[in-house]
mmCIF file of C-alpha atoms in Angstrom:
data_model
loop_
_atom_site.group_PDB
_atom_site.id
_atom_site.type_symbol
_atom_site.label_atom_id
_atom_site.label_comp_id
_atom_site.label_asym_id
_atom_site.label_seq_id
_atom_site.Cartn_x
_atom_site.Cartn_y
_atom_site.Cartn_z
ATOM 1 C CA UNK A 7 -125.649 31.881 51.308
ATOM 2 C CA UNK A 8 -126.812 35.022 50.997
ATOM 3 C CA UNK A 9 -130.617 36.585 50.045
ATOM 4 C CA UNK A 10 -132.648 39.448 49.371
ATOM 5 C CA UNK A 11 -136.541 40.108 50.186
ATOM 6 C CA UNK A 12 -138.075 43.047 48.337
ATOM 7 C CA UNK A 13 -141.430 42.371 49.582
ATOM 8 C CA UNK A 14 -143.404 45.423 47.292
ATOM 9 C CA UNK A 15 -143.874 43.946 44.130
ATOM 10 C CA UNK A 16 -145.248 46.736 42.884
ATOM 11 C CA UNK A 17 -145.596 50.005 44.419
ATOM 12 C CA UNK A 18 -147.381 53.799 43.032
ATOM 13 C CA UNK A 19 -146.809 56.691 44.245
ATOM 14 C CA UNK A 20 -147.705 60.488 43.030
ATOM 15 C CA UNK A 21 -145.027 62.553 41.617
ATOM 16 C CA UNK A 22 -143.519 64.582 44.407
ATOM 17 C CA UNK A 23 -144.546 62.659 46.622
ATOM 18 C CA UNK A 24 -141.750 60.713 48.383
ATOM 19 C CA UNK A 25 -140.855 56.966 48.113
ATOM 20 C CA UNK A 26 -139.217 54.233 50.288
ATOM 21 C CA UNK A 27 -138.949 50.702 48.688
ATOM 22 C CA UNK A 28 -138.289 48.156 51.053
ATOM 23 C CA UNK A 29 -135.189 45.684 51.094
ATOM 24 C CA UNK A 30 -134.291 42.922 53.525
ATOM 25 C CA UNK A 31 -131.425 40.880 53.375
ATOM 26 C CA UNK A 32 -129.817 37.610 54.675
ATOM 27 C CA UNK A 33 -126.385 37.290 55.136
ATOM 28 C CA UNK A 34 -123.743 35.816 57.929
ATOM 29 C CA UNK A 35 -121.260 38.685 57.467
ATOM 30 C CA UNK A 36 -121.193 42.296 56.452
ATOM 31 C CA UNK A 37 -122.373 42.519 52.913
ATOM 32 C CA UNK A 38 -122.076 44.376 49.697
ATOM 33 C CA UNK A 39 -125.508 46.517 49.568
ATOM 34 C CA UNK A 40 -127.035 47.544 46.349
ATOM 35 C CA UNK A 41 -129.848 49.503 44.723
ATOM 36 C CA UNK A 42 -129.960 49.455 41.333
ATOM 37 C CA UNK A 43 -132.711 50.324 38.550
ATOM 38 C CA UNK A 44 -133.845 48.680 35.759
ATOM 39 C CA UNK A 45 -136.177 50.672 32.840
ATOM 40 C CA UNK A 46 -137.857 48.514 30.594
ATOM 41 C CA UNK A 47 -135.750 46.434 28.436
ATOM 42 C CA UNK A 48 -132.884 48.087 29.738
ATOM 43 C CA UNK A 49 -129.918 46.916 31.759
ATOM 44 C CA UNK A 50 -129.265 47.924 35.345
ATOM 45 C CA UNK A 51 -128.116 51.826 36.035
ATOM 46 C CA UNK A 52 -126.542 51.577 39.860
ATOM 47 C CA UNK A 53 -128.030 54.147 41.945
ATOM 48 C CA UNK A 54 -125.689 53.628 45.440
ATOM 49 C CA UNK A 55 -124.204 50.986 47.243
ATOM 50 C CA UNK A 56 -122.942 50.458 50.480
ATOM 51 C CA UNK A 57 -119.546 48.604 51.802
ATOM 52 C CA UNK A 58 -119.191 50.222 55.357
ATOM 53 C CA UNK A 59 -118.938 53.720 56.808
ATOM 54 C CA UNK A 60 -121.885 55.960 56.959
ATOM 55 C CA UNK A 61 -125.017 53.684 56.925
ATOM 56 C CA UNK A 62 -126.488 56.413 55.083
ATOM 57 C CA UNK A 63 -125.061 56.389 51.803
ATOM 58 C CA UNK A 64 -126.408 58.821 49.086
ATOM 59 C CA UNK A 65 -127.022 58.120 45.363
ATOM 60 C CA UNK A 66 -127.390 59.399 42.003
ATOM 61 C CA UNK A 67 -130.377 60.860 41.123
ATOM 62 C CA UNK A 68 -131.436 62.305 44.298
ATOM 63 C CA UNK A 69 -131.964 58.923 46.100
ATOM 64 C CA UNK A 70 -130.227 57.145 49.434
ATOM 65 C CA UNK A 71 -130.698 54.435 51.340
ATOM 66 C CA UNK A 72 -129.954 53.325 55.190
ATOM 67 C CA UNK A 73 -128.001 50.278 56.469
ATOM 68 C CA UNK A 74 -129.517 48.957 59.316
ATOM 69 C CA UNK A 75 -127.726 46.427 60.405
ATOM 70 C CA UNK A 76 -130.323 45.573 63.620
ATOM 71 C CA UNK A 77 -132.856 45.446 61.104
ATOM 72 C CA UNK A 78 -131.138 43.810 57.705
ATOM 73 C CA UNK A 79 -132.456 46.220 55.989
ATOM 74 C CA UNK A 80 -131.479 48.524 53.108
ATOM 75 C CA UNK A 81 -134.272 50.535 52.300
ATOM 76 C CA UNK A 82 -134.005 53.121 48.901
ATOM 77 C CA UNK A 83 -135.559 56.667 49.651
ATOM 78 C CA UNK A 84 -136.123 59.354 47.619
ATOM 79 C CA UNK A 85 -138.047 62.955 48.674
ATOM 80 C CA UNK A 86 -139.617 63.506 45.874
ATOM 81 C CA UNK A 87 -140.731 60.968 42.793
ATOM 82 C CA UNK A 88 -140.349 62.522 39.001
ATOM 83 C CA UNK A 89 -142.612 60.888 36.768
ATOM 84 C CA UNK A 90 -139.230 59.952 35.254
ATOM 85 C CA UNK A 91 -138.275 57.670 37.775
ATOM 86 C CA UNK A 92 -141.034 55.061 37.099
ATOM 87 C CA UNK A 93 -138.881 51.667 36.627
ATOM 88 C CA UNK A 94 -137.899 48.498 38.073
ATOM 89 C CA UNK A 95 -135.876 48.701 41.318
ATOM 90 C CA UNK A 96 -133.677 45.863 42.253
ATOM 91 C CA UNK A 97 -131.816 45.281 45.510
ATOM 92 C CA UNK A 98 -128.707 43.248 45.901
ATOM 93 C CA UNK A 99 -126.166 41.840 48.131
ATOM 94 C CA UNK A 100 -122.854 40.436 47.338
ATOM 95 C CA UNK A 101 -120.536 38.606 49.528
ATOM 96 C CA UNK A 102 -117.248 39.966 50.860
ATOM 97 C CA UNK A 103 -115.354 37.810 49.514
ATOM 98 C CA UNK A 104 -114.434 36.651 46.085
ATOM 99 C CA UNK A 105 -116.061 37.598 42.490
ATOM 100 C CA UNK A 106 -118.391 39.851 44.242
ATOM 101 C CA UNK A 107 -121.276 37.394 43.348
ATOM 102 C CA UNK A 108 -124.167 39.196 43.471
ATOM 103 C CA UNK A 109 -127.605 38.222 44.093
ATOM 104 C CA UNK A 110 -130.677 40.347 43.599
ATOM 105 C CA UNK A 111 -133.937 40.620 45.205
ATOM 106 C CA UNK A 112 -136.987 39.865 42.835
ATOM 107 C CA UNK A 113 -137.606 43.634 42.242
ATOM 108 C CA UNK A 114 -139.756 46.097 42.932
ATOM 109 C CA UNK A 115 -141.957 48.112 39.723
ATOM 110 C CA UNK A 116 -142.008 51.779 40.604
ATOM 111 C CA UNK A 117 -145.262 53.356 39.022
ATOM 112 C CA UNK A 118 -145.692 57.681 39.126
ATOM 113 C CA UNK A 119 -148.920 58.695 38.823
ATOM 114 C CA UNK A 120 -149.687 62.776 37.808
ATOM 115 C CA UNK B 28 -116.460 56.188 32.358
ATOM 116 C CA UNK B 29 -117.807 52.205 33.312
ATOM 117 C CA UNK B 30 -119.172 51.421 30.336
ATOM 118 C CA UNK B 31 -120.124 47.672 29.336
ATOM 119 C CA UNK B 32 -121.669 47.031 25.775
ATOM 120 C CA UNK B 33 -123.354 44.348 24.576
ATOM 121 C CA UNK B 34 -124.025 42.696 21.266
ATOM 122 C CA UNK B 35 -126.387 42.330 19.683
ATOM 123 C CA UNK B 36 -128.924 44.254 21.517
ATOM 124 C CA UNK B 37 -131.959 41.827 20.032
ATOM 125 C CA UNK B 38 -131.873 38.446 18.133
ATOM 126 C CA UNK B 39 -134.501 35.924 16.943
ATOM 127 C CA UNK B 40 -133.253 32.832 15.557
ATOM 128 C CA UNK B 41 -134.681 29.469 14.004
ATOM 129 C CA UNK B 42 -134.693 26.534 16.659
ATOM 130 C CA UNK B 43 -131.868 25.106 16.365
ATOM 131 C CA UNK B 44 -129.121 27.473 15.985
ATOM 132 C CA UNK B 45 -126.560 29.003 17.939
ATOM 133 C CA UNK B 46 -126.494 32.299 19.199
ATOM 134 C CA UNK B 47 -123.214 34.003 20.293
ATOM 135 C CA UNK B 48 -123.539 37.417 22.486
ATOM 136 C CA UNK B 49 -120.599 39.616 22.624
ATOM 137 C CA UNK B 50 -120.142 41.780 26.421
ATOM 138 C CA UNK B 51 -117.477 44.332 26.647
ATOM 139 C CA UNK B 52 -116.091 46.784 29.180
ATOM 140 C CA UNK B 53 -115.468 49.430 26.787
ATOM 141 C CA UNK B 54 -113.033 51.439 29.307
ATOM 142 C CA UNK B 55 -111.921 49.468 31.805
ATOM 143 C CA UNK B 56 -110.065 45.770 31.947
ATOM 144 C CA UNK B 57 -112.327 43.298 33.267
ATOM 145 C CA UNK B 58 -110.800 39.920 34.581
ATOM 146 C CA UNK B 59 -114.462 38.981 35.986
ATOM 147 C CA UNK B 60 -117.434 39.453 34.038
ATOM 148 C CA UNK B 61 -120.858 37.791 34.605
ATOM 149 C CA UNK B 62 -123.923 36.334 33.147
ATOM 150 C CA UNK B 63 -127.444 36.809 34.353
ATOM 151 C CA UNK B 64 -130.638 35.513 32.603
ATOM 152 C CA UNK B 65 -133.947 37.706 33.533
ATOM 153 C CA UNK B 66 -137.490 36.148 32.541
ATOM 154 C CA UNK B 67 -140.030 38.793 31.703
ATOM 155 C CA UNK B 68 -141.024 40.648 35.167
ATOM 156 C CA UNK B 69 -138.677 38.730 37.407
ATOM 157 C CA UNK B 70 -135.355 39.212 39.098
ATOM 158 C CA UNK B 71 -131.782 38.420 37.387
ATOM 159 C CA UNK B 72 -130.547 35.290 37.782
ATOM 160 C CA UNK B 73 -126.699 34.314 37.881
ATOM 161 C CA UNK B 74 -125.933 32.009 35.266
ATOM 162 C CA UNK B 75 -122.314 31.740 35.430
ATOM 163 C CA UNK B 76 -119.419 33.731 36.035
ATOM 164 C CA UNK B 77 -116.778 34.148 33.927
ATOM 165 C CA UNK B 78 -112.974 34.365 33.997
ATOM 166 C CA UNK B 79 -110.568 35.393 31.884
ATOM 167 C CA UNK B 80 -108.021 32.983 30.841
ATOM 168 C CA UNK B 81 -110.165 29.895 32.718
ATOM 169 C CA UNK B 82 -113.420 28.204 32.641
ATOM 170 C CA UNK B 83 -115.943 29.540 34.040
ATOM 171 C CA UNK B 84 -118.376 28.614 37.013
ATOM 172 C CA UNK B 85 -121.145 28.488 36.171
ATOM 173 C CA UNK B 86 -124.629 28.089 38.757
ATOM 174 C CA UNK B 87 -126.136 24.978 39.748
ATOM 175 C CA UNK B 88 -128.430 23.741 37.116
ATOM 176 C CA UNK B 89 -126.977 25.701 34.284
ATOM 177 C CA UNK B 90 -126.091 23.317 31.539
ATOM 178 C CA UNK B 91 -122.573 24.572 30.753
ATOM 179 C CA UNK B 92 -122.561 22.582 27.193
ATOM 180 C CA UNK B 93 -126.329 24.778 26.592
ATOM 181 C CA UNK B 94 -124.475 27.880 27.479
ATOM 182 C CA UNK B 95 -120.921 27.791 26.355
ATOM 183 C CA UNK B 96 -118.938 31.051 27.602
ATOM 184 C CA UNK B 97 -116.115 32.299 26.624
ATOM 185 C CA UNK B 98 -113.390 35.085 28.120
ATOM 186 C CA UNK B 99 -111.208 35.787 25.568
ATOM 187 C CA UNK B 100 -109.877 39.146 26.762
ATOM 188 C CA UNK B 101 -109.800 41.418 29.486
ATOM 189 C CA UNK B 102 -112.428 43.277 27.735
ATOM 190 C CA UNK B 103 -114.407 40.526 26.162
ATOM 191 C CA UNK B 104 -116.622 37.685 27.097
ATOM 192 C CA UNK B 105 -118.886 36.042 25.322
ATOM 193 C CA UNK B 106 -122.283 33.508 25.819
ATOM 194 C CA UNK B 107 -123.051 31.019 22.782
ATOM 195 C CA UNK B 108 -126.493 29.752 23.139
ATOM 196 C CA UNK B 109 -126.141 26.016 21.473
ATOM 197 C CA UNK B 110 -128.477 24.625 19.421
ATOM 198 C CA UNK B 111 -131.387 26.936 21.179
ATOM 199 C CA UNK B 112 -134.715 26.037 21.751
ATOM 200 C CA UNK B 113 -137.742 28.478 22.456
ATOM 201 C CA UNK B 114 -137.506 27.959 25.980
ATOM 202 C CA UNK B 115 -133.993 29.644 26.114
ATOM 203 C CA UNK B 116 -135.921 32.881 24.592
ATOM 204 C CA UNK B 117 -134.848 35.364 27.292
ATOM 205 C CA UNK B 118 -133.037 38.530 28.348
ATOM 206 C CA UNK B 119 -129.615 37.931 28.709
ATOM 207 C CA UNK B 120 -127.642 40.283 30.893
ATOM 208 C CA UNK B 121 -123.739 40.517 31.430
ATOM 209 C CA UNK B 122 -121.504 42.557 33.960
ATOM 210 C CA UNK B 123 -118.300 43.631 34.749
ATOM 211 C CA UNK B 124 -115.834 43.940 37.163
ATOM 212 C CA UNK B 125 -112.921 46.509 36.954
ATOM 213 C CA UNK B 126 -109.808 45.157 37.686
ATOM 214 C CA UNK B 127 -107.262 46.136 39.716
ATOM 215 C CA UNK B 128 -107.399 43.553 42.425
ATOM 216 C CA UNK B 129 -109.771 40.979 42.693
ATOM 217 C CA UNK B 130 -111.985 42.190 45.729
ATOM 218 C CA UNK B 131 -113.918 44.714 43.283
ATOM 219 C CA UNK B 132 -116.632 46.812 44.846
ATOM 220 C CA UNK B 133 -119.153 47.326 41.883
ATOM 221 C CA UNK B 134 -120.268 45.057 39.051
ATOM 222 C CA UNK B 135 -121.126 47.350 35.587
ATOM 223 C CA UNK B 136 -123.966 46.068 33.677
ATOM 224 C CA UNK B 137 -124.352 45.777 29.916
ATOM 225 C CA UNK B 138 -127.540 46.850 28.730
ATOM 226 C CA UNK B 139 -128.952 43.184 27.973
ATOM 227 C CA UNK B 140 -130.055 40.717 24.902
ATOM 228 C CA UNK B 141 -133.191 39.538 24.312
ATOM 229 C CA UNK B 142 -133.282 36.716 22.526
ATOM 230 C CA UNK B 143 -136.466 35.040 21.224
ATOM 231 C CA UNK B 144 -136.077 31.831 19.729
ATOM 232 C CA UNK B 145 -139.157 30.544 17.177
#
């Protein structure tokens, strides 16, 4: 079965300063990667995914985020933070196979400070 | 384009009584949709995933009779809380695959319920 580590629970950074939130994940075969973000009381706006191809895949909103297969990793990047993009981020990883099951890492909150 | 509604957006009941939550792709077909149930500040949680035409599957330790789901169309499927009690209070979230095909590549996400149950 597969898993996802975001180990930041919480992470602040300044706005325009850049940002990488962390993602590991466990799974026996190539997976289904995900970012997606979450403001409050909200549902989830995808920001990129990844199937195969490039391993760096670019996203809405200025971010993208590297496959690293050696690694299992699928960190989210960004340059520069807006004050706009304080939120929840959750990573995910879905099986190749099926419903596309997802299942999401336990998130990581985003704050911007001035 | 993607866009997956749900309904109603907030709802606080007497324990006791049912709740019913509509999802709906509002411009694409959906064969597959999905429930997820998020506690305040944690991650989503698959509940059960839904079919359209079938029963659903739903997770291991779910109590399908608690959570009765139902996927009536291609566009809609919907979660009936039974006889809720306050600890069912939540944020309930649904998704959606676009069909064709059943190896889809993204899941849409409504824009979640919360629920609070007194």
């Amino acid at each position: 079965a597969q898993s996802v580590t975001q180990p930041d629970i919480h992470i602040t950074v300044s706005e325009g300063a850049s940002l990488e939130l962390r993602c590991n994940y466990s799974y026996g075969a190539t997976p289904y990667l995900f970012w997606y973000v979450q403001s409050p009381g909200q549902g989830l706006q995808l920001l990129l995914k990844y199937f195969s191809g490039d391993t760096l895949v670019q996203g809405i909103k200025g971010f993208e985020a590297e496959f690293k297969r050696s690694q299992s990793s699928f960190n989210l990047r960004k340059p520069s933070v807006h004050w706009s993009d304080a939120a929840e981020y959750f990573c995910a990883v879905g099986a190749q196979t099926g419903f596309q099951k997802l299942v999401f890492g336990t998130g990581t909150r985003l704050l911007v400070s001035p | 384009g993607a866009v997956v509604s749900q309904h109603p957006s907030r709802v606080i009941c007497k324990s006791g009584t049912s709740v019913k939550i509509e999802c709906r792709s509002l411009d694409f077909q959906a064969t597959t949709m999905f429930w997820y149930r998020q506690f305040p500040k944690q991650s989503l949680m698959l509940m059960a995933t839904s079919n359209e035409g079938s029963k659903a599957t739903y997770e291991q330790g779910v109590e399908k009779d608690k959570f009765l789901i139902n996927h009536a169309s291609l566009t809609l499927s919907t979660l009936t809380v039974a006889s809720a009690h306050p600890e069912d209070s939540s944020f309930y979230i649904c998704s959606a695959n676009p069909i064709p095909g059943m190896f889809q590549e993204t899941q849409y996400f409504g824009p979640g319920t919360r629920l609070l149950v007194l």
